[in-house]
PDB file of C-alpha atoms and ligand atoms in Angstrom:
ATOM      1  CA  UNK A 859      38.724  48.163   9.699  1.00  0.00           C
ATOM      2  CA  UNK A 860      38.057  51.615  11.229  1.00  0.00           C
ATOM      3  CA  UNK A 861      35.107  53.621   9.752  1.00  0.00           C
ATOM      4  CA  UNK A 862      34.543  57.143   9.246  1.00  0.00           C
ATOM      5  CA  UNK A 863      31.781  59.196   7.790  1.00  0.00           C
ATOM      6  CA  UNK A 864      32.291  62.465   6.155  1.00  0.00           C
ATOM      7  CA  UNK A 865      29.115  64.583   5.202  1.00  0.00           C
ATOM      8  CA  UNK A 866      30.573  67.140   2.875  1.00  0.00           C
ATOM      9  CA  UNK A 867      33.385  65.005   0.973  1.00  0.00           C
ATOM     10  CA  UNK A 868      32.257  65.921  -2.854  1.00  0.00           C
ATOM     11  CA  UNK A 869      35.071  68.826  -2.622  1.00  0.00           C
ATOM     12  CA  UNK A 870      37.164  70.889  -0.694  1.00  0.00           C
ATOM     13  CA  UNK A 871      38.850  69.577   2.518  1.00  0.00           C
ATOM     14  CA  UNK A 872      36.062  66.879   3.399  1.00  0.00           C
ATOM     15  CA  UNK A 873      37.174  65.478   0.124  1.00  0.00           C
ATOM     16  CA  UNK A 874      40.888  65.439   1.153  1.00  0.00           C
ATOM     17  CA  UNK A 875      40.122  63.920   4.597  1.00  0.00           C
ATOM     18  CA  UNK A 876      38.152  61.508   2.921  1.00  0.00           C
ATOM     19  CA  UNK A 877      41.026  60.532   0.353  1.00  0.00           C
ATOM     20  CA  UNK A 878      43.614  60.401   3.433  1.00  0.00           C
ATOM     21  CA  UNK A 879      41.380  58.205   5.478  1.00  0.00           C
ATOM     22  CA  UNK A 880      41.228  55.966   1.876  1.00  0.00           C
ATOM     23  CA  UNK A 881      45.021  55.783   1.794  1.00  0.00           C
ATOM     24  CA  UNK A 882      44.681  54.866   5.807  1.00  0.00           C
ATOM     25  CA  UNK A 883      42.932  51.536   4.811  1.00  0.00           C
ATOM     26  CA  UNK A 884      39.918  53.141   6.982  1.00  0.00           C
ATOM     27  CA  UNK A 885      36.279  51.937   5.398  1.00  0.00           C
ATOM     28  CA  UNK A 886      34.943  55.467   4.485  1.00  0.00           C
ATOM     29  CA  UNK A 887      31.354  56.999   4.022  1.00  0.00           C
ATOM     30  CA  UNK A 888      31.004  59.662   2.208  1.00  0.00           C
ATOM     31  CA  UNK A 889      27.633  62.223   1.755  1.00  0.00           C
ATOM     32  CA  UNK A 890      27.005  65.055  -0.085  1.00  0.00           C
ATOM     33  CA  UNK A 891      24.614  66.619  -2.374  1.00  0.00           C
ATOM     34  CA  UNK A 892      26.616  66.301  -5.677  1.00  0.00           C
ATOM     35  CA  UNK A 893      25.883  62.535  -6.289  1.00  0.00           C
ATOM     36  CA  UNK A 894      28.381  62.107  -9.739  1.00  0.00           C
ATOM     37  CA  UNK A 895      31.202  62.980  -7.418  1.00  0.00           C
ATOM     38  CA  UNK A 896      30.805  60.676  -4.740  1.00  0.00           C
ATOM     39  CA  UNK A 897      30.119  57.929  -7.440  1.00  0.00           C
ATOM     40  CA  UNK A 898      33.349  58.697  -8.747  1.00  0.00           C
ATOM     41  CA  UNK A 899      35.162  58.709  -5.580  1.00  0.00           C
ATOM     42  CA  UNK A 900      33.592  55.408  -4.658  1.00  0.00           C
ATOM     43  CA  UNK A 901      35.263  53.802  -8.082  1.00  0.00           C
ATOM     44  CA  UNK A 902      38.610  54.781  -6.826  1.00  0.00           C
ATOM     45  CA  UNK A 903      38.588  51.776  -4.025  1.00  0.00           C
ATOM     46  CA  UNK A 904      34.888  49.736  -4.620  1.00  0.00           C
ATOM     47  CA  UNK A 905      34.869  47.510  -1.881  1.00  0.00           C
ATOM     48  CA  UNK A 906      36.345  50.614   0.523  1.00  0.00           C
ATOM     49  CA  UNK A 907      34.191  53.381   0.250  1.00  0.00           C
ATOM     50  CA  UNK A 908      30.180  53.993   0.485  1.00  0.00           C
ATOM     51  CA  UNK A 909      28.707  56.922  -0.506  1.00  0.00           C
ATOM     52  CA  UNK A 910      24.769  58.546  -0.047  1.00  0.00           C
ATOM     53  CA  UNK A 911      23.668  61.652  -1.479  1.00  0.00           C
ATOM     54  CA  UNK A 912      22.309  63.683   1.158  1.00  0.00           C
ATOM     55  CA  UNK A 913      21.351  67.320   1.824  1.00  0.00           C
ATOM     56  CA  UNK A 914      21.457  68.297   5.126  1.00  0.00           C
ATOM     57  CA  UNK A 915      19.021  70.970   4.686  1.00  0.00           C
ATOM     58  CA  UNK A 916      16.379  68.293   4.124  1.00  0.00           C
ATOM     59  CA  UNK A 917      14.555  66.614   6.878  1.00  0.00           C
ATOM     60  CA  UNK A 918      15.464  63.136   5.590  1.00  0.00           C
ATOM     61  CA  UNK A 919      18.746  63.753   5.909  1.00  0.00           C
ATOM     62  CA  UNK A 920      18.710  61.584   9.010  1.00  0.00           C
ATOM     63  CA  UNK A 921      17.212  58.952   7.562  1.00  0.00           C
ATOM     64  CA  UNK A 922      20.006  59.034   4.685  1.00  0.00           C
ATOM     65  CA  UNK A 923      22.890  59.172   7.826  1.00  0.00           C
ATOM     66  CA  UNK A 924      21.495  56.225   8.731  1.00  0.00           C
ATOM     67  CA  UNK A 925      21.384  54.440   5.587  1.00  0.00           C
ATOM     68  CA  UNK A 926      24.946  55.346   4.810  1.00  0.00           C
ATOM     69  CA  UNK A 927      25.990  53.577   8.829  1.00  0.00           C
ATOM     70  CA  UNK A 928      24.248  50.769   8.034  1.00  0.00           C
ATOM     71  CA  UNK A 929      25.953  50.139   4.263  1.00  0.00           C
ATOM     72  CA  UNK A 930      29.227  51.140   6.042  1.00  0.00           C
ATOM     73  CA  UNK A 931      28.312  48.346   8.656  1.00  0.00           C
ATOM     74  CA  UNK A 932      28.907  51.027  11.601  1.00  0.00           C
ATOM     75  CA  UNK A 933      30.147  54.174  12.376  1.00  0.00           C
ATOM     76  CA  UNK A 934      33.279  55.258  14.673  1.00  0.00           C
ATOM     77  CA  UNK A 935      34.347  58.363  13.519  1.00  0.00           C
ATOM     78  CA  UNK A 936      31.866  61.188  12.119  1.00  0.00           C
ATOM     79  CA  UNK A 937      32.908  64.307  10.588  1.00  0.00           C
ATOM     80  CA  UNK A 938      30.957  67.278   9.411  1.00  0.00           C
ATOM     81  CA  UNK A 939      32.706  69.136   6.776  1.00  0.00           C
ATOM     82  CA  UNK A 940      28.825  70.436   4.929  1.00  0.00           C
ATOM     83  CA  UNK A 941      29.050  74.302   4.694  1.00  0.00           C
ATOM     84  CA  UNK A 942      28.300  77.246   2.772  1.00  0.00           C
ATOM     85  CA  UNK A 943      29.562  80.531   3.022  1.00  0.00           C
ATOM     86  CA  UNK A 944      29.306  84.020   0.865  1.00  0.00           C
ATOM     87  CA  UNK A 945      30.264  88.047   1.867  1.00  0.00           C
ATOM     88  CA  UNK A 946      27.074  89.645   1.973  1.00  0.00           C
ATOM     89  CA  UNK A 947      27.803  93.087   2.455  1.00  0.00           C
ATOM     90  CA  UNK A 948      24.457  94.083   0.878  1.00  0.00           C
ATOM     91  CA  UNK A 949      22.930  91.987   3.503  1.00  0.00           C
ATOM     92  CA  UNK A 950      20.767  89.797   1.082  1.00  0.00           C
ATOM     93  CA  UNK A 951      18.330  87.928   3.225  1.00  0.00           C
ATOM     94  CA  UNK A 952      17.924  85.505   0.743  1.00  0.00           C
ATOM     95  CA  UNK A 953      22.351  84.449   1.072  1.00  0.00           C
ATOM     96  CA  UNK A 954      21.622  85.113   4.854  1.00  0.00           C
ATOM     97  CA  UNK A 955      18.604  82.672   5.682  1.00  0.00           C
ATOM     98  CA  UNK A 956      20.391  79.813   3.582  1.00  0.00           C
ATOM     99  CA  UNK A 957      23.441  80.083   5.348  1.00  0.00           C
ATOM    100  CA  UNK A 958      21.425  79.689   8.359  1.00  0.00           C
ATOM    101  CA  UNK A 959      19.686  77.158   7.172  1.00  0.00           C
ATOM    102  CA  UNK A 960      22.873  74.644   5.835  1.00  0.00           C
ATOM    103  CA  UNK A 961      25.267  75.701   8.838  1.00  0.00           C
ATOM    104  CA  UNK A 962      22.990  76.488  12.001  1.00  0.00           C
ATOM    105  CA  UNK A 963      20.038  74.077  10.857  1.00  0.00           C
ATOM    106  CA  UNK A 964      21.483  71.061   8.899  1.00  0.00           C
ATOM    107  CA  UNK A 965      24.498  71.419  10.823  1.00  0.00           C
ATOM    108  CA  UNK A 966      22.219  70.690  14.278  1.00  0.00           C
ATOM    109  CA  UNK A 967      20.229  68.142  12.212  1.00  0.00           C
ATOM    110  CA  UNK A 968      23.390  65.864  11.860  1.00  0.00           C
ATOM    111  CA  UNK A 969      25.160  66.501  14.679  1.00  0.00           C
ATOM    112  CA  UNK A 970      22.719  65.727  16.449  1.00  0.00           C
ATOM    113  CA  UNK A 971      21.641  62.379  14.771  1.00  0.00           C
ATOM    114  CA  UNK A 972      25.468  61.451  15.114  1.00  0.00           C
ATOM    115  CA  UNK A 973      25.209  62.143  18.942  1.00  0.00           C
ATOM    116  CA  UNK A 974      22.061  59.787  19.452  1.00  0.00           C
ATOM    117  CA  UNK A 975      23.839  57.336  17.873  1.00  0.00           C
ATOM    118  CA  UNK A 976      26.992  57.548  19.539  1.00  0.00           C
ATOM    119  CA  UNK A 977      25.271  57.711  22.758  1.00  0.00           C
ATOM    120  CA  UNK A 978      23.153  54.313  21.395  1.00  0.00           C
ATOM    121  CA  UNK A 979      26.533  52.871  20.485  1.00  0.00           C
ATOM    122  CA  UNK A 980      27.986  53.465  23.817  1.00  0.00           C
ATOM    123  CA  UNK A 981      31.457  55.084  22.246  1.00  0.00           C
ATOM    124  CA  UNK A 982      32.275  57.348  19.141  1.00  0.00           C
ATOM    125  CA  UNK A 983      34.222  60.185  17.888  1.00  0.00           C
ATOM    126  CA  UNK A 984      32.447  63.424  16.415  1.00  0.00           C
ATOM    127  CA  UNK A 985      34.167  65.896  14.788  1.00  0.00           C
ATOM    128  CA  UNK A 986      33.166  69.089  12.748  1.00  0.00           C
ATOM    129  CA  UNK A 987      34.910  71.617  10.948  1.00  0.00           C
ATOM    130  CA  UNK A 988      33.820  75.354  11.902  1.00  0.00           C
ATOM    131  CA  UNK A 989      36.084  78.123  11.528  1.00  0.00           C
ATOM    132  CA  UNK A 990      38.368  80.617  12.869  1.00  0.00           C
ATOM    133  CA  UNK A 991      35.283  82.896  11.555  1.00  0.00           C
ATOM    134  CA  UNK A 992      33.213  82.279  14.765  1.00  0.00           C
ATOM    135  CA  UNK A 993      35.813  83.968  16.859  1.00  0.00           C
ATOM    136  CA  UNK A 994      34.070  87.288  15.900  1.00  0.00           C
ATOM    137  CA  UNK A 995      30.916  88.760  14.197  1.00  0.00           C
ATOM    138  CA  UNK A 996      32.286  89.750  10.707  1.00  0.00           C
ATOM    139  CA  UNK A 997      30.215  92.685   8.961  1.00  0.00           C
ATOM    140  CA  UNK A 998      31.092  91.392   5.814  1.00  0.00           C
ATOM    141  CA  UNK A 999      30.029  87.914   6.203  1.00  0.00           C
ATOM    142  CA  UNK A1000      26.653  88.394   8.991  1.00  0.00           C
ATOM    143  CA  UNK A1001      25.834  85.033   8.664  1.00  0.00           C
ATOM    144  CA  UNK A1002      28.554  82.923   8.445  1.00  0.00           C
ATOM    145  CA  UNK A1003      30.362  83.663  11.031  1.00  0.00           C
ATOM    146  CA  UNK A1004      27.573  84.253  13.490  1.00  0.00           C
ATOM    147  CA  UNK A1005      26.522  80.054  12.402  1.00  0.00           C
ATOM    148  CA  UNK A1006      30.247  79.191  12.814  1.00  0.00           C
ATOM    149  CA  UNK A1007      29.940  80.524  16.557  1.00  0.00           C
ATOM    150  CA  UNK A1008      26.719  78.548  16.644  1.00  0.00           C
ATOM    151  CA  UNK A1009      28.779  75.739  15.579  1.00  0.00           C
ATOM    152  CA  UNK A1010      31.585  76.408  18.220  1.00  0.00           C
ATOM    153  CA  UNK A1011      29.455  76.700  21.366  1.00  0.00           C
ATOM    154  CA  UNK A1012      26.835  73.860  20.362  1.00  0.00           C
ATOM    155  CA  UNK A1013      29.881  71.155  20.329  1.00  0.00           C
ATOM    156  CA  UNK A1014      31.256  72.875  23.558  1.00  0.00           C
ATOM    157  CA  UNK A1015      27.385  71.818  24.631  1.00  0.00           C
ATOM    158  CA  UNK A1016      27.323  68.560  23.519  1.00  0.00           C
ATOM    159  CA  UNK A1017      30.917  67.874  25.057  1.00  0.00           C
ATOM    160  CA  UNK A1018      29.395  69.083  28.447  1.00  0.00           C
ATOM    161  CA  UNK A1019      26.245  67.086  28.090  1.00  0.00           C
ATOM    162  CA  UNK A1020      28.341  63.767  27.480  1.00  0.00           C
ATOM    163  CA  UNK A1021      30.235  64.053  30.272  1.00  0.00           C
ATOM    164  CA  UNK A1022      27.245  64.817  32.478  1.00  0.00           C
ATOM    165  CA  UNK A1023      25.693  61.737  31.337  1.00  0.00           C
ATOM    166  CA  UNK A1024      29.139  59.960  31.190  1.00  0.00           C
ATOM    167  CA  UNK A1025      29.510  59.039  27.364  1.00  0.00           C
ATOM    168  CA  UNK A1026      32.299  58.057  26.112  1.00  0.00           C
ATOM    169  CA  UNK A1027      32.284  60.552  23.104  1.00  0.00           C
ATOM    170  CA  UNK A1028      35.189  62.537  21.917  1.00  0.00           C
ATOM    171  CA  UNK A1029      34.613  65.194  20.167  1.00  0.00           C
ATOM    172  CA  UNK A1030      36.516  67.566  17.695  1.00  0.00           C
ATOM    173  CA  UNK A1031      36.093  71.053  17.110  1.00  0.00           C
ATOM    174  CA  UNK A1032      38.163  71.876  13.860  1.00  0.00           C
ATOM    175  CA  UNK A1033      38.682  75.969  13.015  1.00  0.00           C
ATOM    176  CA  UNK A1034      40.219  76.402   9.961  1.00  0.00           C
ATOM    177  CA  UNK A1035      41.966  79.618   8.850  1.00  0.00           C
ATOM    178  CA  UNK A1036      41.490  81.017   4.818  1.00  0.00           C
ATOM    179  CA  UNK A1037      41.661  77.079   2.491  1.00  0.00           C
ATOM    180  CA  UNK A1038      41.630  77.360  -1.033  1.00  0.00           C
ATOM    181  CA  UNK A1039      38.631  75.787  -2.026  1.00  0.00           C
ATOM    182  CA  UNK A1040      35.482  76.177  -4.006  1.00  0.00           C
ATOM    183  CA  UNK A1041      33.599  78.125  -0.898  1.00  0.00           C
ATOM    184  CA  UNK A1042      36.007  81.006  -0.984  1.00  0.00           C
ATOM    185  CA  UNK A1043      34.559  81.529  -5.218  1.00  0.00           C
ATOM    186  CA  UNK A1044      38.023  82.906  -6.194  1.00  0.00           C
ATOM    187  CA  UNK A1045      37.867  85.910  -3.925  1.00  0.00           C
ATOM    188  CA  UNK A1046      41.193  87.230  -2.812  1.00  0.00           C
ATOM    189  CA  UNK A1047      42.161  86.043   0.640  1.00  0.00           C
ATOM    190  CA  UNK A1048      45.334  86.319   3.078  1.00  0.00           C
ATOM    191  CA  UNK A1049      47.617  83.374   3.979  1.00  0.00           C
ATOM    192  CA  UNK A1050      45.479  81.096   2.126  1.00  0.00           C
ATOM    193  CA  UNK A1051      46.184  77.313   2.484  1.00  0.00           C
ATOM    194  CA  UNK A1052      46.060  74.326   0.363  1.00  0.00           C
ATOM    195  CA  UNK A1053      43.120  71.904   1.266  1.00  0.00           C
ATOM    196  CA  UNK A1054      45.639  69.141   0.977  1.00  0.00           C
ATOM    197  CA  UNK A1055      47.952  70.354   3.734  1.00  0.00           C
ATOM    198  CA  UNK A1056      44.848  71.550   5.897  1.00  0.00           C
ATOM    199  CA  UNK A1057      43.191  67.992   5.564  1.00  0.00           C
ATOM    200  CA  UNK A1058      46.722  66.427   6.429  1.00  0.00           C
ATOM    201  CA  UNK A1059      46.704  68.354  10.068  1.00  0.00           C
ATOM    202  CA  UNK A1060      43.361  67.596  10.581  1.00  0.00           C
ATOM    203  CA  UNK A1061      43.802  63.868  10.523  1.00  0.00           C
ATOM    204  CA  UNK A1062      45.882  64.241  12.908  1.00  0.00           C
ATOM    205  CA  UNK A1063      44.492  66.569  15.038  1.00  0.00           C
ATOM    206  CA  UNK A1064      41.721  63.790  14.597  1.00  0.00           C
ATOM    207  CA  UNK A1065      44.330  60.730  15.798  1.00  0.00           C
ATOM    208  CA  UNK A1066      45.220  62.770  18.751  1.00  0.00           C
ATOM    209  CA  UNK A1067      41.744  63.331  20.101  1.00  0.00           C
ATOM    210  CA  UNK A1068      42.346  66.999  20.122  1.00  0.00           C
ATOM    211  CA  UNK A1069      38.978  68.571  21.269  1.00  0.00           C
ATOM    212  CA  UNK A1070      39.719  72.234  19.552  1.00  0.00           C
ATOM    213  CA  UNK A1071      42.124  72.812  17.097  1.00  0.00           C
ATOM    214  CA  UNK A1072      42.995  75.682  15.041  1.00  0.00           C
ATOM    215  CA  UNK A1073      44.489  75.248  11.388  1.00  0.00           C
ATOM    216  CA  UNK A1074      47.472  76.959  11.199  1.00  0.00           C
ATOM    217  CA  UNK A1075      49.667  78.198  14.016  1.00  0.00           C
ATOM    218  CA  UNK A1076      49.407  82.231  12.195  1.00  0.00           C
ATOM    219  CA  UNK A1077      45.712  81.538  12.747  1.00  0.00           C
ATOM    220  CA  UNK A1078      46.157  80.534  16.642  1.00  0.00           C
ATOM    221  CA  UNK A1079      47.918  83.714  16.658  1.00  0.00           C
ATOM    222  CA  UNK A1080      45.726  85.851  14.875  1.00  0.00           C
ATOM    223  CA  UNK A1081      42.542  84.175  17.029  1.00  0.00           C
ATOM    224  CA  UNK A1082      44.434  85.539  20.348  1.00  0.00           C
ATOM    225  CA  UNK A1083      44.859  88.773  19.293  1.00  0.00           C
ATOM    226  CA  UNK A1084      41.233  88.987  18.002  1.00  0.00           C
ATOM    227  CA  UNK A1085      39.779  87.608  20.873  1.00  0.00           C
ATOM    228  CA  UNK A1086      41.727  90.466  22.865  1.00  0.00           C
ATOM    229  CA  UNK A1087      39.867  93.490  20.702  1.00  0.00           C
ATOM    230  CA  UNK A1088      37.318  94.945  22.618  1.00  0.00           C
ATOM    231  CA  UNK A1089      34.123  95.336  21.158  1.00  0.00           C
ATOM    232  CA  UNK A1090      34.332  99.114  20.955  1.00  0.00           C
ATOM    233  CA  UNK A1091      36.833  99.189  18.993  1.00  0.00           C
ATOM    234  CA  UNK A1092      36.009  95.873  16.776  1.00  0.00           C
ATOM    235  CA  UNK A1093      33.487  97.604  15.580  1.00  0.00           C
ATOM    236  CA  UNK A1094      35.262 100.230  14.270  1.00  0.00           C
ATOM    237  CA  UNK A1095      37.340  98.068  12.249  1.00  0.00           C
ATOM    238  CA  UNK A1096      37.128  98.055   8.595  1.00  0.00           C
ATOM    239  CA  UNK A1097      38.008  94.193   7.930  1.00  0.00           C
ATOM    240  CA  UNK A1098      37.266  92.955   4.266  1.00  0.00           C
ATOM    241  CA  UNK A1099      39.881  90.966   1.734  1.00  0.00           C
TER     242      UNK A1099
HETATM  243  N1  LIG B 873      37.569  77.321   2.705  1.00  0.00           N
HETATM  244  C1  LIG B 873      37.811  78.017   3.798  1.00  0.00           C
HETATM  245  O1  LIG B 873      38.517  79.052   3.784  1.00  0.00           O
HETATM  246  C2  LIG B 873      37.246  77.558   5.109  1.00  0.00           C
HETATM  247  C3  LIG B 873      37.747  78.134   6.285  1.00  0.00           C
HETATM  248  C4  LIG B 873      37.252  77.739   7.499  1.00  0.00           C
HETATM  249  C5  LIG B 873      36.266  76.787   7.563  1.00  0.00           C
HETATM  250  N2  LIG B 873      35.773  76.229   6.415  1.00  0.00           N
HETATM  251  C6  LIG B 873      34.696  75.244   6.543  1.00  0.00           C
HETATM  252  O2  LIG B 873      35.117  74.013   6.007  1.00  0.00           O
HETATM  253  C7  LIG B 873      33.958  73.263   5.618  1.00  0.00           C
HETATM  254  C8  LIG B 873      34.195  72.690   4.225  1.00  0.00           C
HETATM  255  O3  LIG B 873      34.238  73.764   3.297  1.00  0.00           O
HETATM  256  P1  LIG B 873      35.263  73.809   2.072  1.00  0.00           P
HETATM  257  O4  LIG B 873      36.132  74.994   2.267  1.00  0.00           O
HETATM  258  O5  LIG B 873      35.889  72.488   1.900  1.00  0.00           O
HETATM  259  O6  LIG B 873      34.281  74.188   0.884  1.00  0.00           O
HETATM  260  P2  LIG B 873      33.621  73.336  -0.287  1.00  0.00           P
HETATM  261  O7  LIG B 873      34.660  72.767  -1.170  1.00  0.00           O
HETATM  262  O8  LIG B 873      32.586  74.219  -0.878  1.00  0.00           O
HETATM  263  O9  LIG B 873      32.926  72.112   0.490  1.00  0.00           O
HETATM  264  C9  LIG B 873      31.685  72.231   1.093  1.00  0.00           C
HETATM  265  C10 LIG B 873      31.070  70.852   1.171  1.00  0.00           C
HETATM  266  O10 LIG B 873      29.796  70.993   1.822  1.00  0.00           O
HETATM  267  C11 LIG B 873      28.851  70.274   1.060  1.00  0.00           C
HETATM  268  N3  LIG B 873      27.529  70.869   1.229  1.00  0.00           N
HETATM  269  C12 LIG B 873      27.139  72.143   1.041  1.00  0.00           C
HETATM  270  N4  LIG B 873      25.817  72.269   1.271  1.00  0.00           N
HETATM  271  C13 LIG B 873      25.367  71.029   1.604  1.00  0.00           C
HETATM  272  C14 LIG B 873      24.106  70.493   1.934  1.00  0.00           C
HETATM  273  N5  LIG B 873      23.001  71.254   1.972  1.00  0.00           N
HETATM  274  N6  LIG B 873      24.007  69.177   2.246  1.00  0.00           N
HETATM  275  C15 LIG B 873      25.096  68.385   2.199  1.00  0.00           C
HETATM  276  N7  LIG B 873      26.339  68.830   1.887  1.00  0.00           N
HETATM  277  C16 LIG B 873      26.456  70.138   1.582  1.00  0.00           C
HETATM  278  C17 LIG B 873      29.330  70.365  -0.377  1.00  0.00           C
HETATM  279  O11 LIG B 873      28.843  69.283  -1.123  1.00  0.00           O
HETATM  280  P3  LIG B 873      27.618  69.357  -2.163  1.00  0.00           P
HETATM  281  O12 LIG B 873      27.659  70.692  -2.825  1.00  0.00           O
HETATM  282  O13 LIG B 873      27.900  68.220  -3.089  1.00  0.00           O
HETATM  283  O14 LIG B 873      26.399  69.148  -1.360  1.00  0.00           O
HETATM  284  C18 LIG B 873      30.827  70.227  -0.190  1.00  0.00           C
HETATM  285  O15 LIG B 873      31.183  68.874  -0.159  1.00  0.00           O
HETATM  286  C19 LIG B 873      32.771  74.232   5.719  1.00  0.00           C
HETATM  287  O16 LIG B 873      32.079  74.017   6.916  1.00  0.00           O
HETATM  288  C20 LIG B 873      33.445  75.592   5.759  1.00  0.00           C
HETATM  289  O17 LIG B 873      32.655  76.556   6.425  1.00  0.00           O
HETATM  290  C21 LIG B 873      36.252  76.587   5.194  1.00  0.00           C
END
């Protein structure tokens, strides 16, 4: 039996993923900070799934990875779906410095653990989910999408730092478009997708090995042209929901 470890699977589309890799027959790990909903995930298949509260803001949250490897007996496939995200045109240090703190901090905190013990292992597959938002700085969202940049380049790191020390590790950079779940608090957003669907691409981007994907093709498109706007003129842009 395969196993996979999702930190971020109490909602959204780490839960999804996690319920896919369920109906896969994988053995499935599952972290978060809400600890009632990964006990009642875990009661949908007992003897299948193992769950740990973490928070990945928290130093022990390493220690709490590898308590959830070793009740899992092993780890082959780790996935990062932890975030936060809020507008902030105010610029509220307070929305800012968390952000930081979950998606540029925690996020380095696990990633990295997962790394050490890939490279330990001798093989693994590490996978996050980031965001289309890194493509760009966003004025209405500082912080967010200046961590989900973080995010994209510090895989792109590790990927080069594996193969310099020739590790076998795959890894996964998922970029999501607009998903309807609890991060986006009911704000209005464009071509919005269900997490279902989303999750259902990502496991198999995931199968396939990709090493950057981008969820869905009107995203890939709208990344290309984005990435073609000089900054000049990005700056002038008004862009807000
Ligand atoms: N929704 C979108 O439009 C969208 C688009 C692109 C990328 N993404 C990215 O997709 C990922 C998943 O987000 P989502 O849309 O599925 O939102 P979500 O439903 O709010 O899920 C976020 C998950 O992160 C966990 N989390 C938050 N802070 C944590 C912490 N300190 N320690 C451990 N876990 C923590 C939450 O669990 P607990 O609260 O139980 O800890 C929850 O399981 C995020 O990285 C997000 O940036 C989302």
């Amino acid at each position: 039996m395969k196993r996979i470890i999702i930190i971020g699977a109490t909602s959204g589309i780490g839960y999804e993923v996690a319920n896919i890799y369920r109906q896969l027959g994988w053995h499935v790990g599952v972290a978060g900070r809400r600890l009632e909903r990964l006990e009642a995930f875990k009661e949908q298949a007992p003897g299948q799934i193992e769950i740990q509260q973490i928070d990945v803001t928290q130093v022990d949250a390493v220690d709490q990875l590898h308590r959830l490897i070793e009740k899992l007996g092993g780890m082959d496939l780790f996935l990062l779906s932890t975030g936060i995200g809020s507008q902030n045109r105010t610029l509220l240090t307070d929305i800012e410095l968390a952000t930081v703190n979950t998606n540029a901090i925690g996020f380095t905190r696990m990633v990295t653990a997962a790394y050490h013990y890939f490279k330990e292992q001798g093989n693994g597959h590490l996978a996050v989910i980031s965001s289309i938002a890194g493509t760009k700085g966003l004025g209405i969202a500082p912080a967010y999408s200046a961590t989900k940049c973080f995010q994209n380049t510090y895989i792109d790191a590790l990927a080069q730092l594996a193969h310099m020390e020739k590790l076998p590790i795959t890894f996964t950079d998922i970029r999501p478009g607009f998903v309807k779940t609890d991060l986006l608090k009911n704000d209005k957003y464009p071509l919005l997708m269900r997490p279902e669907k989303v999750a259902r691409r990502i496991v198999r981007a995931l199968n396939h090995k990709k090493r950057s994907v981008v969820i869905d093709w009107r995203y890939v498109i709208l990344v290309f042209f984005w990435k073609l706007i000089p900054e000049y003129i990005w700056e002038r842009l008004s862009i807000h929901n």
